[in-house]
Coordinates of C-alpha atoms in Angstrom, one line a residue:
M1 CA -21.9 29.0 26.1
L2 CA -19.9 30.0 29.1
T3 CA -18.2 33.4 29.2
Y4 CA -14.8 34.1 30.7
A5 CA -16.5 36.1 33.5
Q6 CA -18.7 33.2 34.4
V7 CA -15.8 30.8 34.6
N8 CA -13.7 33.3 36.4
E9 CA -16.4 33.9 39.1
A10 CA -17.5 30.3 39.4
D11 CA -17.5 28.7 42.9
F12 CA -15.3 25.6 42.7
S13 CA -15.7 24.8 46.4
G14 CA -17.8 21.8 45.6
I15 CA -15.1 20.3 43.4
Q16 CA -12.5 21.0 46.1
Q17 CA -14.8 19.2 48.7
A18 CA -15.1 16.2 46.3
A19 CA -11.4 16.1 45.8
Q20 CA -11.0 16.0 49.6
A21 CA -13.5 13.2 49.8
W22 CA -11.5 11.2 47.2
R23 CA -8.3 11.8 49.1
Q24 CA -10.0 10.4 52.3
L25 CA -11.2 7.4 50.3
R26 CA -7.7 6.8 49.0
A27 CA -6.3 7.0 52.6
A28 CA -9.0 4.5 53.7
Y29 CA -8.0 2.0 51.0
E30 CA -4.2 2.3 51.4
G31 CA -2.9 -0.6 53.4
L32 CA -6.3 -2.2 53.7
G33 CA -5.4 -5.1 51.4
E34 CA -2.2 -5.7 53.2
R35 CA -3.8 -5.7 56.6
Y36 CA -6.5 -8.1 55.3
E37 CA -3.9 -10.4 53.8
N38 CA -1.9 -10.5 57.0
Q39 CA -4.8 -11.2 59.3
V40 CA -6.7 -13.7 57.1
R41 CA -3.7 -15.5 55.7
R42 CA -2.2 -16.1 59.1
R43 CA -5.4 -17.7 60.3
L44 CA -5.7 -19.6 57.0
H45 CA -2.3 -21.1 57.3
Q46 CA -2.9 -22.2 60.9
R47 CA -6.1 -24.1 60.1
W48 CA -6.6 -24.9 56.4
K49 CA -4.7 -27.3 54.1
G50 CA -4.8 -28.4 50.5
K51 CA -6.8 -27.1 47.6
T52 CA -9.2 -25.1 49.7
A53 CA -6.3 -23.2 51.3
T54 CA -4.7 -22.6 47.9
S55 CA -7.9 -21.3 46.5
A56 CA -8.5 -19.0 49.4
G57 CA -5.0 -17.8 49.1
H58 CA -5.6 -16.7 45.5
T59 CA -8.8 -14.9 46.6
I60 CA -6.8 -13.0 49.3
V61 CA -4.2 -12.0 46.7
Q62 CA -7.0 -10.7 44.4
C63 CA -8.6 -8.7 47.2
K64 CA -5.3 -7.1 48.1
R65 CA -4.7 -6.2 44.4
Q66 CA -8.2 -4.8 44.1
T67 CA -7.9 -2.6 47.2
S68 CA -4.6 -1.3 45.9
E69 CA -6.1 -0.5 42.6
A70 CA -9.0 1.2 44.3
A71 CA -6.6 3.4 46.3
G72 CA -4.8 4.3 43.1
E73 CA -8.0 5.2 41.3
A74 CA -9.2 7.3 44.3
G75 CA -5.8 9.1 44.2
R76 CA -6.1 9.8 40.5
M77 CA -9.7 11.2 40.9
S78 CA -8.6 13.5 43.7
K79 CA -5.7 14.8 41.5
L80 CA -8.1 15.3 38.6
L81 CA -10.6 17.2 40.7
D82 CA -7.8 19.3 42.4
D83 CA -6.4 20.2 39.0
S84 CA -9.8 21.2 37.6
S85 CA -10.6 23.4 40.5
R86 CA -7.4 25.5 40.3
P87 CA -7.6 28.7 38.5
R88 CA -5.4 28.9 35.4

């Protein structure tokens, strides 16, 4: 069982560093899906046609959505860690 004194004197710097790492990860993911879509889709439309192009287009949209979701999750993790490391 933790005492108030133990919690009050605890070193939360590791949690703060983890929150910073999650913020950096969020920043890395933000916009990545859009950049990927812009670069790949442009080339795709120039060279591919038919079902293959349609299928690839769906995959690009999925990748964009997944990177957006990853950025959101990283942002939520950084907030959770920030909140848990602040004294009450």
